Short mmCIF file of C-alpha atoms in Angstrom, two decimals:
data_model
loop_
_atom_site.label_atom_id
_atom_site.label_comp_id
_atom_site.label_asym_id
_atom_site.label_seq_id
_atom_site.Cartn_x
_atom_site.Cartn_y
_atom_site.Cartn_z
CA UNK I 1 136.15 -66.90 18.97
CA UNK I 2 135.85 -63.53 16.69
CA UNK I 3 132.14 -63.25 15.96
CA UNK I 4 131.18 -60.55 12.78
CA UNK I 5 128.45 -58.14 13.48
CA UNK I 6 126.47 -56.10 10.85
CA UNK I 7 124.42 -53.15 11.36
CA UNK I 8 122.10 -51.54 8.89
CA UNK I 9 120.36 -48.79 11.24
CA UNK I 10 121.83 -45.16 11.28
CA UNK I 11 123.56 -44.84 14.88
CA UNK I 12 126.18 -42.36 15.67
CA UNK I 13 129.78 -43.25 15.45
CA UNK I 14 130.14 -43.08 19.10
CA UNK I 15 127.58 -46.09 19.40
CA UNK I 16 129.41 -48.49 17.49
CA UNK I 17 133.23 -47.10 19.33
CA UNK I 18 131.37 -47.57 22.16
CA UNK I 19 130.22 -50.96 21.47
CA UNK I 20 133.70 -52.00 19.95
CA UNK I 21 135.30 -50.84 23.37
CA UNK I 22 132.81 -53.09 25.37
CA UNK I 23 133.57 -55.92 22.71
CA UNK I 24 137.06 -55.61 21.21
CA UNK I 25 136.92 -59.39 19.73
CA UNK I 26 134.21 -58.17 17.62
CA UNK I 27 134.35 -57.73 14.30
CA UNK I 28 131.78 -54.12 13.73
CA UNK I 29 130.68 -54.09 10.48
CA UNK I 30 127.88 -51.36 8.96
CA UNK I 31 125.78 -50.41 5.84
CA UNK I 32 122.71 -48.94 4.54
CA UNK I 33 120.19 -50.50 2.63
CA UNK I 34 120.77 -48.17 -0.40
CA UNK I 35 124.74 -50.15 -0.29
CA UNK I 36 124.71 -53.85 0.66
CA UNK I 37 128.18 -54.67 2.51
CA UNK I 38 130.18 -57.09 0.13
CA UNK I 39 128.85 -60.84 -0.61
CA UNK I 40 132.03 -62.17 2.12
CA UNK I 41 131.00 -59.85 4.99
CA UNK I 42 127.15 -61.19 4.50
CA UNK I 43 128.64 -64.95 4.13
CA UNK I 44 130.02 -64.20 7.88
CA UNK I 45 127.97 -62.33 10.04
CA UNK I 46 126.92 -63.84 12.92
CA UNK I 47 124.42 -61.08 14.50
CA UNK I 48 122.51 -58.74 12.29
CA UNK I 49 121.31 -56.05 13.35
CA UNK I 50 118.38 -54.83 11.50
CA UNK I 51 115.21 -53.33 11.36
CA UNK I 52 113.15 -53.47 7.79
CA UNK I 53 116.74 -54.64 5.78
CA UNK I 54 116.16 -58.53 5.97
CA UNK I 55 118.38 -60.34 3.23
CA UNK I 56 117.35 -63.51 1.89
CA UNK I 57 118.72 -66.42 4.44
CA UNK I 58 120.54 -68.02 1.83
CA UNK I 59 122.94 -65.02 1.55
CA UNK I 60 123.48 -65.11 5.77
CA UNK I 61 124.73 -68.87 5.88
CA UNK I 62 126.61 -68.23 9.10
CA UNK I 63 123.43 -66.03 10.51
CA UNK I 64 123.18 -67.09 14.43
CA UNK I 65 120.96 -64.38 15.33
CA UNK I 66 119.03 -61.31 13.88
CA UNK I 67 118.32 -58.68 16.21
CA UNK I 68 115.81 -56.25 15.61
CA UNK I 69 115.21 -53.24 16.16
CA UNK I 70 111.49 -53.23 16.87
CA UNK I 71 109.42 -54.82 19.59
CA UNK I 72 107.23 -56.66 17.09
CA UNK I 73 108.29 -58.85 14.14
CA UNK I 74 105.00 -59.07 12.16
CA UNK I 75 107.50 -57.32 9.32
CA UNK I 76 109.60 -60.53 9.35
CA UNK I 77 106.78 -62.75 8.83
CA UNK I 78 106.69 -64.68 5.26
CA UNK I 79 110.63 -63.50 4.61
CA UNK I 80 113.24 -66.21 4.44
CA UNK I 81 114.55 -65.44 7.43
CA UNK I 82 111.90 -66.12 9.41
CA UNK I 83 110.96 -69.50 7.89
CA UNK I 84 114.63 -70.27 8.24
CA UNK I 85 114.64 -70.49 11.86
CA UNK I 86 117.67 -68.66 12.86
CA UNK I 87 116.92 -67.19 16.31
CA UNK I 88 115.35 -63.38 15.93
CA UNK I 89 115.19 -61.47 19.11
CA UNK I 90 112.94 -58.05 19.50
CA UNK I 91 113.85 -54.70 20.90
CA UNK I 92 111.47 -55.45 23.44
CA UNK I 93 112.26 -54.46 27.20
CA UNK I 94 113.45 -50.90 25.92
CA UNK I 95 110.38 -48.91 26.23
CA UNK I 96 108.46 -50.33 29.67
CA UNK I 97 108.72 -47.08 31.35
CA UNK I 98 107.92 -44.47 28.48
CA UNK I 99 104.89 -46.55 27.33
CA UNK I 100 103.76 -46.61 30.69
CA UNK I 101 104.24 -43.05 31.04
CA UNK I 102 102.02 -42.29 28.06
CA UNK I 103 99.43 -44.84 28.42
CA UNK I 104 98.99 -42.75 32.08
CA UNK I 105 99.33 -39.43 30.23
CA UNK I 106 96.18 -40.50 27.93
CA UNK I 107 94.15 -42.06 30.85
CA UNK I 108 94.77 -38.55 32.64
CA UNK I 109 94.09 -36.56 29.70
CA UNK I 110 90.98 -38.19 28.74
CA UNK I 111 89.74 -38.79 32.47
CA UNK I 112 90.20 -34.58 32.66
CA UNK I 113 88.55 -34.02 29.09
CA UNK I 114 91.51 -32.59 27.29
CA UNK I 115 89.93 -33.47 23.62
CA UNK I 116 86.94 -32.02 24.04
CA UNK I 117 88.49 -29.07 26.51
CA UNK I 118 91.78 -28.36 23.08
CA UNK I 119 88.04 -28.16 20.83
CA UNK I 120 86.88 -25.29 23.14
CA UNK I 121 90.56 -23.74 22.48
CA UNK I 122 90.49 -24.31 18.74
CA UNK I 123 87.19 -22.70 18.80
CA UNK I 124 88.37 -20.10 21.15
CA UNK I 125 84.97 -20.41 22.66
CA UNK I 126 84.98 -20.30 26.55
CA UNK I 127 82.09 -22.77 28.01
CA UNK I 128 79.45 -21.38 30.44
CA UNK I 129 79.56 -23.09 33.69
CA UNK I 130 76.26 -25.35 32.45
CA UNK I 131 78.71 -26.80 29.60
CA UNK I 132 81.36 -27.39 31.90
CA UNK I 133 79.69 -28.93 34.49
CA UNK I 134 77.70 -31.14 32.00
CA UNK I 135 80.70 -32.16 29.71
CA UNK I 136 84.09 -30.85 31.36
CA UNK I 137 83.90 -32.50 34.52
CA UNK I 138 86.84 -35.38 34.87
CA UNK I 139 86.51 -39.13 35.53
CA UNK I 140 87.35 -40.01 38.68
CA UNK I 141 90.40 -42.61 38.49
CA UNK I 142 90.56 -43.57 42.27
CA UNK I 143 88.16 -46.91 42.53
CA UNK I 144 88.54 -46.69 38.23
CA UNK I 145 89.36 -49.89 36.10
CA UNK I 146 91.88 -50.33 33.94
CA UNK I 147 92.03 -53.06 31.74
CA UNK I 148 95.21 -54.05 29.65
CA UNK I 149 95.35 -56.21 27.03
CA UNK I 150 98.91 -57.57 26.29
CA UNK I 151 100.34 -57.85 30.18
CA UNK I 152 104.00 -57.87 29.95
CA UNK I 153 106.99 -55.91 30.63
CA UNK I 154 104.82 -52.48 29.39
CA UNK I 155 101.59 -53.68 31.16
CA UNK I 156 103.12 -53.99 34.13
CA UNK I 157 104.90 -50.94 34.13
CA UNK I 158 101.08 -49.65 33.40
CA UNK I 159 99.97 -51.13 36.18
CA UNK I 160 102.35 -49.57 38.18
CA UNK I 161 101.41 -46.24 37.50
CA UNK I 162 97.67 -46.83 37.05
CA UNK I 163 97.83 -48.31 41.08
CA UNK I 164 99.32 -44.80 42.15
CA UNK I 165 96.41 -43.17 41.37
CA UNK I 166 93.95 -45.56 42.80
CA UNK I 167 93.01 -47.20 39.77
CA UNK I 168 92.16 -51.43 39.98
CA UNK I 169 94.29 -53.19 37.08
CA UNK I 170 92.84 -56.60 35.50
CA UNK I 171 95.76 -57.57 32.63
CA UNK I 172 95.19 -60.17 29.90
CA UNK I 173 97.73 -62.50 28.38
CA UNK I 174 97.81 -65.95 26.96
CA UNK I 175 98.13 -67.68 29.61
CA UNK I 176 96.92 -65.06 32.55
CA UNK I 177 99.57 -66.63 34.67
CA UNK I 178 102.66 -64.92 36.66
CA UNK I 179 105.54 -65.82 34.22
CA UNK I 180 109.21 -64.61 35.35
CA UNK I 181 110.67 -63.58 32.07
CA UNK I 182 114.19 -64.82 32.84
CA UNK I 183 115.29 -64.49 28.74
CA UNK I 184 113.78 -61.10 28.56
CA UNK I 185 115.39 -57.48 28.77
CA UNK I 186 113.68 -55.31 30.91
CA UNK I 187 113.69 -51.78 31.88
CA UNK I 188 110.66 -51.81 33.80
CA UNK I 189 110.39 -50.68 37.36
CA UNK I 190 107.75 -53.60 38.48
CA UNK I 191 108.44 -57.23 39.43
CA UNK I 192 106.35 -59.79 39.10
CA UNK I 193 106.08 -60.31 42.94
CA UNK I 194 104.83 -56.80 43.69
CA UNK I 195 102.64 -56.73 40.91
CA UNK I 196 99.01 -55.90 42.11
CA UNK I 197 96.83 -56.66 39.53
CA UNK I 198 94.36 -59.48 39.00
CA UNK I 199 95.57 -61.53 35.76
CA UNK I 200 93.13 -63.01 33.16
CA UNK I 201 94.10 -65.42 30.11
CA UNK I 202 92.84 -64.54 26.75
CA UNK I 203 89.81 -66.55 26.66
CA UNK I 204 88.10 -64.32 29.30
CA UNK I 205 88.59 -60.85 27.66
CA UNK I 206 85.03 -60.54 27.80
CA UNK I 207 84.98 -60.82 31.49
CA UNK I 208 87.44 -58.29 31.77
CA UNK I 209 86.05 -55.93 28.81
CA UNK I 210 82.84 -55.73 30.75
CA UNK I 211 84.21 -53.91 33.97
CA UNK I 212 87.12 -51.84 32.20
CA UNK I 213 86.53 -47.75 32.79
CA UNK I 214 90.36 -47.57 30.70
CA UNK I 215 90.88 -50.13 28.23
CA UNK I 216 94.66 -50.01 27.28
CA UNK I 217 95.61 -52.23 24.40
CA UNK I 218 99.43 -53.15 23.94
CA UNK I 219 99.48 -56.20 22.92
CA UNK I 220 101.54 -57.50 19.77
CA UNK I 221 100.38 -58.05 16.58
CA UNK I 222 100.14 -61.60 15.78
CA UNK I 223 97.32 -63.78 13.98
CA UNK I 224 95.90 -64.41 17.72
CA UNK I 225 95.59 -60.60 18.25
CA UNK I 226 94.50 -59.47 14.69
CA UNK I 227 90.83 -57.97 14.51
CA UNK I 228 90.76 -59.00 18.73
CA UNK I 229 88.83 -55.84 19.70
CA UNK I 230 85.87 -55.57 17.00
CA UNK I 231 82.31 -54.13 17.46
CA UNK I 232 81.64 -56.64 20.04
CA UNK I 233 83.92 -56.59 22.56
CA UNK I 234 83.62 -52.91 22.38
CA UNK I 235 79.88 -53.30 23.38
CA UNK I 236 81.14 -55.08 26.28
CA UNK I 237 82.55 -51.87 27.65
CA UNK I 238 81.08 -49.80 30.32
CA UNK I 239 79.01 -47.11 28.45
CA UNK I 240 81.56 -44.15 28.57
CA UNK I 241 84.42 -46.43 28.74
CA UNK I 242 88.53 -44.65 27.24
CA UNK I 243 89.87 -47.14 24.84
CA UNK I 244 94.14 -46.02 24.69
CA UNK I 245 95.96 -47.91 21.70
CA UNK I 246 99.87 -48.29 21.76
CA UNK I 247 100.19 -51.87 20.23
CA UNK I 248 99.79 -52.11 16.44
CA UNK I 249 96.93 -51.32 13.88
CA UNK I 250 94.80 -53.99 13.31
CA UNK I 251 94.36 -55.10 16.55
CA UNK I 252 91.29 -52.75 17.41
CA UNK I 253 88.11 -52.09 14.74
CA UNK I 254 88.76 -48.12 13.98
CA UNK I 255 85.49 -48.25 11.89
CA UNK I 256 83.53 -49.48 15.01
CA UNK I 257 85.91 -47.40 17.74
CA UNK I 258 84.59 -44.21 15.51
CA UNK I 259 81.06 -45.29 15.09
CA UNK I 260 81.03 -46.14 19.50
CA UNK I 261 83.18 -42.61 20.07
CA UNK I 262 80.79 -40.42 17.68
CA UNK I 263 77.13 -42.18 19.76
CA UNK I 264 78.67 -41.95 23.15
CA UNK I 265 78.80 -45.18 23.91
CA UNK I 266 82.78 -44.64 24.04
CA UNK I 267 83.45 -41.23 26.05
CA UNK I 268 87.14 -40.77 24.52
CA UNK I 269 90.19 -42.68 22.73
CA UNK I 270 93.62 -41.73 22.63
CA UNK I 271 95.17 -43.73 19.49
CA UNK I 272 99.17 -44.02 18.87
CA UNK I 273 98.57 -46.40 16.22
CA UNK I 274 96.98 -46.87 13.04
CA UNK I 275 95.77 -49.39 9.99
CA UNK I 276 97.55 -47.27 7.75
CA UNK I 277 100.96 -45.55 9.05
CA UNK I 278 101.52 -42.80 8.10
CA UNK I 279 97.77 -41.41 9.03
CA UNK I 280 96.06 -40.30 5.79
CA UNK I 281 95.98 -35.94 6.12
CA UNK I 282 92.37 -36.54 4.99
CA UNK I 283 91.89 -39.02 7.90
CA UNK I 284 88.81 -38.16 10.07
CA UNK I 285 91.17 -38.84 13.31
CA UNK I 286 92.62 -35.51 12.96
CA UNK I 287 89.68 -33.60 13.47
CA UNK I 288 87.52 -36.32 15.57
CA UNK I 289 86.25 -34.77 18.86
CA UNK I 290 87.23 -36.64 21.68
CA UNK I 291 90.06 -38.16 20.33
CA UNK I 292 93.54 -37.51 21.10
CA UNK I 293 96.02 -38.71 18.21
CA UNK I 294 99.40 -39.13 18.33
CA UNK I 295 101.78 -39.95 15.49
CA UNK I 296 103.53 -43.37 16.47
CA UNK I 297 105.48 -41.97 19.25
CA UNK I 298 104.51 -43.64 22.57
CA UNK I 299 107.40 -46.49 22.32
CA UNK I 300 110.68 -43.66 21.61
CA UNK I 301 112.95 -44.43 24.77
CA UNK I 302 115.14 -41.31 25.89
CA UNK I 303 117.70 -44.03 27.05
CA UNK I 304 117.60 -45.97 23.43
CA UNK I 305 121.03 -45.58 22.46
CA UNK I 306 122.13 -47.03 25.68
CA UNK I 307 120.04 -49.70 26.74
CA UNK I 308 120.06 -50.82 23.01
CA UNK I 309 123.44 -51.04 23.42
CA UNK I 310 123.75 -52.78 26.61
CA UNK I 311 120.86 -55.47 24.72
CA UNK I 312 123.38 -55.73 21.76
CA UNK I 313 126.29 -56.29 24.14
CA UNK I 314 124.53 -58.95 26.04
CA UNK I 315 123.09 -60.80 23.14
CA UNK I 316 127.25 -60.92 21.59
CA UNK I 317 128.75 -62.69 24.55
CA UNK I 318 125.70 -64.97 24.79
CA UNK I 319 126.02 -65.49 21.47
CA UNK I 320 130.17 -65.98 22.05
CA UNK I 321 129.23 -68.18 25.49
CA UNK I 322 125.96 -70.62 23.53
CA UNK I 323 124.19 -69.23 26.52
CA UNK I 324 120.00 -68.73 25.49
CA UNK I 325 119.15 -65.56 24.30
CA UNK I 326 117.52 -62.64 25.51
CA UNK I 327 114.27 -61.51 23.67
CA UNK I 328 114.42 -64.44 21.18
CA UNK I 329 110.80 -64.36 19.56
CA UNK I 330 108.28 -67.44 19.74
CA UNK I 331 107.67 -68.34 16.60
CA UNK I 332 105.05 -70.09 17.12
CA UNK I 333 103.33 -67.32 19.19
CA UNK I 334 104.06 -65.10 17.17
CA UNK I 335 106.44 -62.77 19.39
#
């Protein structure tokens, strides 16, 4: 059975050679969005591979699966495509380990002060040892809680990292149960059955808010999640509590997470993510003291090109075989 493949995203030509060697019955096709391929090649694909480019699902008729290239899919809401239930599976799985690796780097650089310490260097003022004692001195992270919201493939790889230092992990998900994700493409270094940390479902955030030193949010963007950490459950943090962001925008309150940060009731945030991407050059975030801002980059994989590829691969022959799917989004959950 020759399946047809379209691409819209800008990959080097040794990607697709590459993935025509791994799947010579195949048929590669590619575009931009600025030149549509012709109406037959859209009447046949089978797998598109997309990330914003979403045609209308009456021009895909033999559409089996869209694969995205992003983890979340709250850009595919209200399009045809996604109210035409064809299968749509995420680039989720990709990033575990680099999301984890800067969801540590913030908890380290805002346990050791680093916003407040690259103030003193903007300044070029030097603190007297009163100041530094008084405002310089790190956060201890041995005996420290972290608590993530959103624990799957990244917030266990989080978890991971967080235990290495001593930290105790509570994660939140729907359920708060110990699901293998046997339909999911993972690059994480953590199993389920070595996995440490005490799980919570959604419904008892609070509990969990209230003894979190780190709160790390990652969780996706769906109508469940939007708005989730407002001005009250960011009361329910210990007074000096980090908040670190990688999920979406819209998921935590900025106008409250600014008002908490500026009274001390929030001792530092480290935000990757925003309401309005790109970040405004006359946003107060640049400039905010004890913030450490980031433009959207905590989710880049240095392996991209070839664990997307291997995801692609593996998605064609199940595709080819009517095997399930790997990273094929709830719809009804909303990822």
């Amino acid at each position: 059975m020759t399946l047809t493949y379209l691409c819209s995203l800008p990959l080097p030509d040794s990607w697709f050679d590459e993935l025509q060697k791994r799947m010579p019955q195949v048929a590669v096709h590619r575009m931009t969005p600025e030149t549509p391929p012709p109406a037959e090649v859209l009447a046949a694909v089978d797998l598109l591979h997309t990330s914003e480019w979403l045609p209308a699902s009456a021009d895909v008729p033999a559409l089996r699966l869209v694969q995205l290239d992003t983890s979340g899919v709250d850009h595919v809401r209200g399009t045809t495509l996604w109210e035409s239930g064809v299968p749509i599976a995420t680039l989720g799985g990709i990033a575990p380990v680099p999301m984890a690796e800067y969801a540590l780097m913030s908890i380290l650089e805002l346990a050791h002060r680093m916003p407040l310490i690259a103030r003193h260097r903007l300044d070029r003022s030097w603190p007297s040892n009163a100041e530094r004692l008084a405002s310089l001195t790190p956060r201890q992270l041995s005996g420290a809680t972290a608590g993530i919201v959103g624990y799957g493939r990244i917030g266990r790889e989080i978890s991971r990292l967080a235990t290495t230092f001593g930290m105790n992990v509570l994660g939140v998900s729907r359920s708060g149960a110990r699901v293998a994700a046997t339909e999911k493409f993972d690059t994480g270094r953590q199993t389920i059955d070595d996995d440490p940390a005490e799980l919570f479902p959604i419904d008892r955030l609070d509990e969990v808010l209230r003894r979190s030193d780190f709160l790390v949010v990652v969780v996706p963007l769906t109508e469940l999640t939007c708005g989730l950490i407002g001005p009250a459950q960011l009361d329910l943090l210990p007074h000096g509590a980090f908040v670190v962001n990688i999920a979406r925008g819209g998921i935590v309150d900025e106008q409250a997470l600014l008002d908490r940060l500026r009274d001390g009731r929030i001792g530092g945030v480290a935000l990757d993510v925003f309401d309005e991407e790109p970040l405004g050059a006359d946003s107060v975030w640049w400039t905010e003291p004890g913030a450490l801002i980031t433009p959207h980059v905590a989710g880049l994989a240095p392996q991209y090109h070839a664990q997307t590829l291997d995801l692609v691969v593996e998605n064609l022959t199940r595709l080819a075989e009517n095997r399930p799917l790997l990273n094929e989004v709830d719809r009804a959950a909303g990822y």
